[in-house]
Tab-separated table of C-alpha atoms in Angstrom:
chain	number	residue	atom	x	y	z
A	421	UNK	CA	71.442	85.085	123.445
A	422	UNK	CA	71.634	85.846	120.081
A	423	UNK	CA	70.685	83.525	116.997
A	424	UNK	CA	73.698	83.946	115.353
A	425	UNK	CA	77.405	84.472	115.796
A	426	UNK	CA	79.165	87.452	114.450
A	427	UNK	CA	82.821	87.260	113.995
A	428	UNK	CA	85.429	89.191	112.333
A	429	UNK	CA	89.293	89.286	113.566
A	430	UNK	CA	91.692	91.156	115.164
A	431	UNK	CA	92.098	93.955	112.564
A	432	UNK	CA	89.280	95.633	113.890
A	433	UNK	CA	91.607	97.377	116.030
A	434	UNK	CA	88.659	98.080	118.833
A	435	UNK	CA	89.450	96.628	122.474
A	436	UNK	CA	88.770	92.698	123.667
A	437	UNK	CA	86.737	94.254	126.098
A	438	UNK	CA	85.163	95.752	123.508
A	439	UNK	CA	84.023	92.684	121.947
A	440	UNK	CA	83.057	91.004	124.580
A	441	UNK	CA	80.809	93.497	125.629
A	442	UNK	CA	78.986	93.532	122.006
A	443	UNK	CA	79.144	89.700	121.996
A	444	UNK	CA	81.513	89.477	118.686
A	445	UNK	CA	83.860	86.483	118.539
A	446	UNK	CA	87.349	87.375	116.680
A	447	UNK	CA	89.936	84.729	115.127
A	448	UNK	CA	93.716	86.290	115.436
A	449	UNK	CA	96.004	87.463	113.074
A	450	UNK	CA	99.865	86.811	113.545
A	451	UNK	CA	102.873	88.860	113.690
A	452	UNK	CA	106.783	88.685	113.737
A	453	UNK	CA	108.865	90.707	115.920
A	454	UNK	CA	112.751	90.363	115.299
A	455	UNK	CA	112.198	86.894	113.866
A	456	UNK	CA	109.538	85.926	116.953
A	457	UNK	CA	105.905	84.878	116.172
A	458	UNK	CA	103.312	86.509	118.083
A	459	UNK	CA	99.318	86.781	118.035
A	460	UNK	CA	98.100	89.944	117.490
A	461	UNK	CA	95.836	89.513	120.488
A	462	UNK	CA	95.356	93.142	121.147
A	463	UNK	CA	98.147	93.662	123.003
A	464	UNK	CA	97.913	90.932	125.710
A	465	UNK	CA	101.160	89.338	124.772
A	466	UNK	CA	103.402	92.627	124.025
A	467	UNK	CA	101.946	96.022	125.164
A	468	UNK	CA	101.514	98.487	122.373
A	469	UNK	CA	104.141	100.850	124.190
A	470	UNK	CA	106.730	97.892	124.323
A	471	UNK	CA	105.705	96.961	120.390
A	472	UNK	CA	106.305	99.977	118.995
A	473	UNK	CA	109.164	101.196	121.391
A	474	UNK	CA	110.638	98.010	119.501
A	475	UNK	CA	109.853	99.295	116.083
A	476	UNK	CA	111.326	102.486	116.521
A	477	UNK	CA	114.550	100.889	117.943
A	478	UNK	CA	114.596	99.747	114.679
A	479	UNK	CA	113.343	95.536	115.090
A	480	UNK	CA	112.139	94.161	111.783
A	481	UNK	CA	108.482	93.210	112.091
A	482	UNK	CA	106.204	90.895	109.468
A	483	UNK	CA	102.350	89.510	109.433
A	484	UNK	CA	100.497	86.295	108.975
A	485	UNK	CA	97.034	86.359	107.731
A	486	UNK	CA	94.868	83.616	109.232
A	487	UNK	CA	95.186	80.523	106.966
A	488	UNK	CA	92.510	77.703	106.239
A	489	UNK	CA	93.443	75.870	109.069
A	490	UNK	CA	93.003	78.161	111.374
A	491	UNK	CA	89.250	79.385	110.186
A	492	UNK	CA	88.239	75.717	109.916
A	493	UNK	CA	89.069	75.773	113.745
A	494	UNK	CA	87.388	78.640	114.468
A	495	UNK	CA	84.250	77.929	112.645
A	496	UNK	CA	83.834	74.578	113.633
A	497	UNK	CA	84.164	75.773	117.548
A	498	UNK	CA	80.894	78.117	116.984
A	499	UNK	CA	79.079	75.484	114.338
A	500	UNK	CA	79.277	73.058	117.127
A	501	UNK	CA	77.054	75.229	119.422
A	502	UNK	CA	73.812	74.555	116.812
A	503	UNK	CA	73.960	78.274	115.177
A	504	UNK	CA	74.895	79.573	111.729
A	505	UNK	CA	78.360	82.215	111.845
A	506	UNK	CA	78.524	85.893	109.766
A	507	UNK	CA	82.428	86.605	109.779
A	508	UNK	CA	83.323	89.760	108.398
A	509	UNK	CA	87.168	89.722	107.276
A	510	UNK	CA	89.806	92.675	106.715
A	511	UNK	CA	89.635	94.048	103.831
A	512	UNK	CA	90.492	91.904	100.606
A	513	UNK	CA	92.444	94.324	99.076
A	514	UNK	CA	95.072	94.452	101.946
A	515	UNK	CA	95.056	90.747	102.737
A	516	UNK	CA	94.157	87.380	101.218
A	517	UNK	CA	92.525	86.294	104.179
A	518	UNK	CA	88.805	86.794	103.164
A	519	UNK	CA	89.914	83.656	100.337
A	520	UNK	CA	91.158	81.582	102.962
A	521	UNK	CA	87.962	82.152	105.270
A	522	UNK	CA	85.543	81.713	101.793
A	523	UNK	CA	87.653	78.306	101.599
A	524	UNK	CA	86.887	77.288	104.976
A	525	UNK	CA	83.437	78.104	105.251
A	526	UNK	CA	82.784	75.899	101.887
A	527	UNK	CA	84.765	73.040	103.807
A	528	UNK	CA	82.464	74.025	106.947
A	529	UNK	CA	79.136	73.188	104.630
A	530	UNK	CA	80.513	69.693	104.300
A	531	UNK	CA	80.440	69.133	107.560
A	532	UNK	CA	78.029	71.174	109.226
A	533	UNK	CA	75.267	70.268	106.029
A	534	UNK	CA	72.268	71.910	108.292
A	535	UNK	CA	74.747	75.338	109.456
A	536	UNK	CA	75.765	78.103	107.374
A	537	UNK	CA	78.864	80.323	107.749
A	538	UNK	CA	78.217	83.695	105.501
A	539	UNK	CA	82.081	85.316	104.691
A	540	UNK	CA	81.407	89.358	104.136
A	541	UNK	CA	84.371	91.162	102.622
A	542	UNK	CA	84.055	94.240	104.873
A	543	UNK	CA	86.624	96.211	102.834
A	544	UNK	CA	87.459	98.111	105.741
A	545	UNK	CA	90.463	97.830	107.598
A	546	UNK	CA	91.531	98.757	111.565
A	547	UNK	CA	88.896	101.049	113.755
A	548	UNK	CA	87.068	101.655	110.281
A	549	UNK	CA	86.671	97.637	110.155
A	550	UNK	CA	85.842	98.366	114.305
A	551	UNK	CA	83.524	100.615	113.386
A	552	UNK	CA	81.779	98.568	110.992
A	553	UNK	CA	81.539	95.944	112.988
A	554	UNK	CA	80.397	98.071	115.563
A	555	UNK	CA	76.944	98.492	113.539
A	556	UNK	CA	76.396	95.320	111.964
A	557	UNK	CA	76.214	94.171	116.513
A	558	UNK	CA	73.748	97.122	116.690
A	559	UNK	CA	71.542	95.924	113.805
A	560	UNK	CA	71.799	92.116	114.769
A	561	UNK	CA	70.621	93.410	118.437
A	562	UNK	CA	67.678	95.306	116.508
A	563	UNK	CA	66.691	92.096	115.387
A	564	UNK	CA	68.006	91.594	111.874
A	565	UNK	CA	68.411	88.062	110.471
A	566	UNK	CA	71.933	86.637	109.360
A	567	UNK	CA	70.543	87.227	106.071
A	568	UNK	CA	69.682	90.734	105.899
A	569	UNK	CA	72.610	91.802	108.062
A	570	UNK	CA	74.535	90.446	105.557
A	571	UNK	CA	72.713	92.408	102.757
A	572	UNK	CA	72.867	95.292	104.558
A	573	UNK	CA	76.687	94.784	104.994
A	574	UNK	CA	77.018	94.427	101.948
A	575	UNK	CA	75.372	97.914	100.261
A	576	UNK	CA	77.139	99.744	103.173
A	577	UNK	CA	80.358	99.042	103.742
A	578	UNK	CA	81.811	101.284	101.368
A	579	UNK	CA	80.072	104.362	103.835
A	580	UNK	CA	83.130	103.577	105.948
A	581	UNK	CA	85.440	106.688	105.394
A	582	UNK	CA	89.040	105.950	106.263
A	583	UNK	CA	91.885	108.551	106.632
A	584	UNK	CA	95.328	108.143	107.424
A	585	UNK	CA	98.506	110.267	107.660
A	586	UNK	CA	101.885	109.598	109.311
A	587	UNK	CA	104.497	111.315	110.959
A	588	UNK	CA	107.089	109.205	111.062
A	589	UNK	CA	108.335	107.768	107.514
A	590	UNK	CA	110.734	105.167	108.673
A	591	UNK	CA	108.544	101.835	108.194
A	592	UNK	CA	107.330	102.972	104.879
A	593	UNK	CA	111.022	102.802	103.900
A	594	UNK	CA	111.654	99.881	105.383
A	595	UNK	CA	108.584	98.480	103.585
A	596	UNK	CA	109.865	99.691	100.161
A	597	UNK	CA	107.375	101.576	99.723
A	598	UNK	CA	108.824	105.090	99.672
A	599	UNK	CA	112.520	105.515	98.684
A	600	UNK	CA	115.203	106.240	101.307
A	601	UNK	CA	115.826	109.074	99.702
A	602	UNK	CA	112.320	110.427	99.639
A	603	UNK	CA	112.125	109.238	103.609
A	604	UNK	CA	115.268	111.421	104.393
A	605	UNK	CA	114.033	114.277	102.283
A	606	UNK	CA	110.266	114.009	103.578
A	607	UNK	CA	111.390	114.098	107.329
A	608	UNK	CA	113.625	116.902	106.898
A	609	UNK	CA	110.727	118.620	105.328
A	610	UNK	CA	108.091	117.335	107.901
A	611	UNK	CA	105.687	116.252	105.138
A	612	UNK	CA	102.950	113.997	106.559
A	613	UNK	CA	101.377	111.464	103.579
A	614	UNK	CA	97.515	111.791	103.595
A	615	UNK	CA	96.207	108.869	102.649
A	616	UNK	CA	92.538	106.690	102.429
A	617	UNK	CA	90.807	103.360	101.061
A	618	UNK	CA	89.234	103.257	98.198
A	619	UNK	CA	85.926	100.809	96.958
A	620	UNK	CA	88.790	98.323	96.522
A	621	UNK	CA	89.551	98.083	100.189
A	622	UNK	CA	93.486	100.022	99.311
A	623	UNK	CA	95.105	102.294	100.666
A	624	UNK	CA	95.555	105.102	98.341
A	625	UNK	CA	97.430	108.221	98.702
A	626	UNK	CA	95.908	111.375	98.222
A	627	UNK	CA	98.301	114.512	99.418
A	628	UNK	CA	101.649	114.795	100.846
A	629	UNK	CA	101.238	118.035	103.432
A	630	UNK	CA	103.847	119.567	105.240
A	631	UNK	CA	103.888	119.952	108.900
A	632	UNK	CA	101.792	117.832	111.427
A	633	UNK	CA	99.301	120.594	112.264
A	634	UNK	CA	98.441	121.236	108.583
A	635	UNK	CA	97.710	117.388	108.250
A	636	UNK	CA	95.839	117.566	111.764
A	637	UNK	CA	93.567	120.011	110.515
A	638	UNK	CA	93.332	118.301	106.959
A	639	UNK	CA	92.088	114.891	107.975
A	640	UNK	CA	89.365	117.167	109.916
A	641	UNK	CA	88.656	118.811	106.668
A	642	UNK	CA	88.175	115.665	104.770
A	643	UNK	CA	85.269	114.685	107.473
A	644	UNK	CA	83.737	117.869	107.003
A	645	UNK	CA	83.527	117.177	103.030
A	646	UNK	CA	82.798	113.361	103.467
A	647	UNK	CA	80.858	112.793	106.668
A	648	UNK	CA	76.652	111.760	106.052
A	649	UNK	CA	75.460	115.053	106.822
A	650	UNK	CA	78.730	117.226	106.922
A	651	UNK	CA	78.625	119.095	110.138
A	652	UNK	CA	75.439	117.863	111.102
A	653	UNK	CA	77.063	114.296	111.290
A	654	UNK	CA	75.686	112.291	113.971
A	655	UNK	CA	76.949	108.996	114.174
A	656	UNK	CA	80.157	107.777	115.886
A	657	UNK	CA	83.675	108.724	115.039
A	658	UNK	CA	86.545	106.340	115.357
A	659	UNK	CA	90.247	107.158	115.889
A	660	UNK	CA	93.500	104.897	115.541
A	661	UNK	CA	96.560	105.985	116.562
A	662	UNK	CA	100.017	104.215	116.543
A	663	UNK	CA	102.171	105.353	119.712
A	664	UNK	CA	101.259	108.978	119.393
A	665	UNK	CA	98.559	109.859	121.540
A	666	UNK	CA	99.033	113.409	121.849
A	667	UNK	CA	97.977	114.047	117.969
A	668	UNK	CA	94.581	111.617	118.478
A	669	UNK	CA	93.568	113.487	120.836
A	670	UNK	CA	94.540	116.608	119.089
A	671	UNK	CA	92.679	115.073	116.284
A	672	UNK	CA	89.885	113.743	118.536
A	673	UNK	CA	89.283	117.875	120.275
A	674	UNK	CA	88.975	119.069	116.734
A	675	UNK	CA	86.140	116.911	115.482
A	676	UNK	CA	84.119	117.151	118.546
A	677	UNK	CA	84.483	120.952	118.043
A	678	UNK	CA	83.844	120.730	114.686
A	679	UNK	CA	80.888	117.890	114.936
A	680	UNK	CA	78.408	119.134	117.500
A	681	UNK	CA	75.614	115.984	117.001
A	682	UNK	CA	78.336	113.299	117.219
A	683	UNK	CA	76.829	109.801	118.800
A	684	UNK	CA	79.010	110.230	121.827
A	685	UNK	CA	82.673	111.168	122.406
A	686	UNK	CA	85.561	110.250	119.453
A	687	UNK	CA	86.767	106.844	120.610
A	688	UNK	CA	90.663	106.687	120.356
A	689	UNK	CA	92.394	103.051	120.083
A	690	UNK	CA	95.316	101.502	119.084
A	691	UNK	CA	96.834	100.556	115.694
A	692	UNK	CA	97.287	96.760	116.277
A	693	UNK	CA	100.192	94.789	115.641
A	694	UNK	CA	99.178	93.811	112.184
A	695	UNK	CA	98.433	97.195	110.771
A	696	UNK	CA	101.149	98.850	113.246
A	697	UNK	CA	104.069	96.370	111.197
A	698	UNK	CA	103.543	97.993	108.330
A	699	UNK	CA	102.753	101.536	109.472
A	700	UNK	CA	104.634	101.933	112.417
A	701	UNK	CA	104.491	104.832	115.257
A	702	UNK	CA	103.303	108.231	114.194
A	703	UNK	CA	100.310	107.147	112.624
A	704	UNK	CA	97.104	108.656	112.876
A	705	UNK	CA	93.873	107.265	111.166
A	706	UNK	CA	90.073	108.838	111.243
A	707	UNK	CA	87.272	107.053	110.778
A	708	UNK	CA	83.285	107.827	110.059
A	709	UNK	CA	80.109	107.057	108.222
A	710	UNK	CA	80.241	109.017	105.068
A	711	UNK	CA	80.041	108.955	101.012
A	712	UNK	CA	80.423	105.853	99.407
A	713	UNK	CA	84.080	105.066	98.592
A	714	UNK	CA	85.017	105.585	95.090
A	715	UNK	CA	88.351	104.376	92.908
């Protein structure tokens, strides 16, 4: 038993068995598909195939970040079993849910005077927020107080390289945030949008390249210049994918070629329903320790 919880939520995009297994409690996020509110409970309720099979039948799909109410629930469920919480949240720049869960945890002190719940801003978001979380259970197994696992989250989060591109350009337009035009244009061209998070915890995009094997071999590249150690990298590499298998494990063959002292085989999962409303199928996102994040 450990002396502490450590929680984050469903954005972490690993597996509940996953979480179980490293004894990390997780608070869910909510989604709307076609007007219908869901959990995004890592795909217990709706598959992944069926979710996005629904997307690209073209269903309109919106999120819920977990409100006050909500945390204060959560909290108060682990508070009650004598021991202090560490919840990591998705990053602050893509969601205001870190303020609702630094609200809570202030209520929380009110009523729990002798607990403490510590909020960390991971500023990571899907397996890169997985990943992270990933670490902080192998240092609180280690031994590490709430206290310095905290610290330590806090000096490395920004280690946690995240790269994106996407095939399929249809959500982004239905998102607003690439013009139908530039959708219609950019699939008859077959340009892929490279993207990655910044120290703010955004997504920012970095190159548009044309042709899904160019952008396959790209995102490799960008591990190769990022990664702690470049080609001698050896700690774990996370993959994402949203209904496109195929290219993870595309992506997945090249890094492991590429990365001989990797901790272990790439570990592919899915894009959950939050992150998957707004990106939709085709999306493929890397993730590994590297150089801090910059603006």
């Amino acid at each position: 038993m450990h002396e502490y919880f450590l929680t984050c939520c469903t954005t972490a995009d690993l597996t509940r068995e996953h979480f179980e297994a490293r004894d990390i409690s997780y608070v869910c996020f909510h989604y709307s598909l076609d007007g219908k509110s869901h959990q995004d409970d890592f795909g217990q309720t709706i598959s992944y195939d069926d979710f996005y099979q629904a997307m690209a039948n073209g269903a309109s799909t919106s999120t819920t970040q977990v409100n006050i109410a909500e945390y204060l629930d959560f909290f108060d469920s682990l508070l009650a079993q004598g021991k202090d919480v560490l919840h990591v949240c998705f990053s602050s720049g893509l969601s205001g849910t870190y303020n609702s869960a630094v609200n809570a945890a202030l209520i929380c002190k009110e009523r729990y005077p002798d607990r403490r719940v510590l909020v960390l801003d991971s500023l990571c978001a899907s397996s890169g927020f997985g990943l992270f979380m990933d670490k902080l259970a192998d240092l609180r197994d280690e031994g590490m107080s709430i206290d310095a696992l905290y610290q330590w989250g806090m000096e490395h989060r920004l280690e946690v390289q995240h790269w994106f591109f996407s095939t399929d350009l249809s959500a982004y337009v239905r998102g607003g945030r690439i013009s139908k035009a530039a959708g219609v244009f950019g699939g008859i061209l077959g340009i892929c949008p490279l993207l990655n998070m910044n120290d703010a915890g955004k997504l920012i995009p970095r190159e548009k390249i044309r042709s899904k094997k160019h952008a396959i071999r790209a995102i490799v590249d960008r591990m190769e210049q990022n990664a702690q150690g470049g080609l001698a990298y050896s700690g774990k590499c996370y993959i994402s994918q949203s209904a496109c298998m195929d290219d993870a494990k595309a992506v997945a063959a090249l890094v492991e070629a590429r990365f001989p002292n990797l901790n272990g085989h790439v570990e592919i999962n899915n894009i959950g329903t939050t992150i998957g409303s707004h990106t939709g199928p085709g999306t493929i996102a890397l993730f590994f320790f590297g150089k801090k994040r910059t603006p």
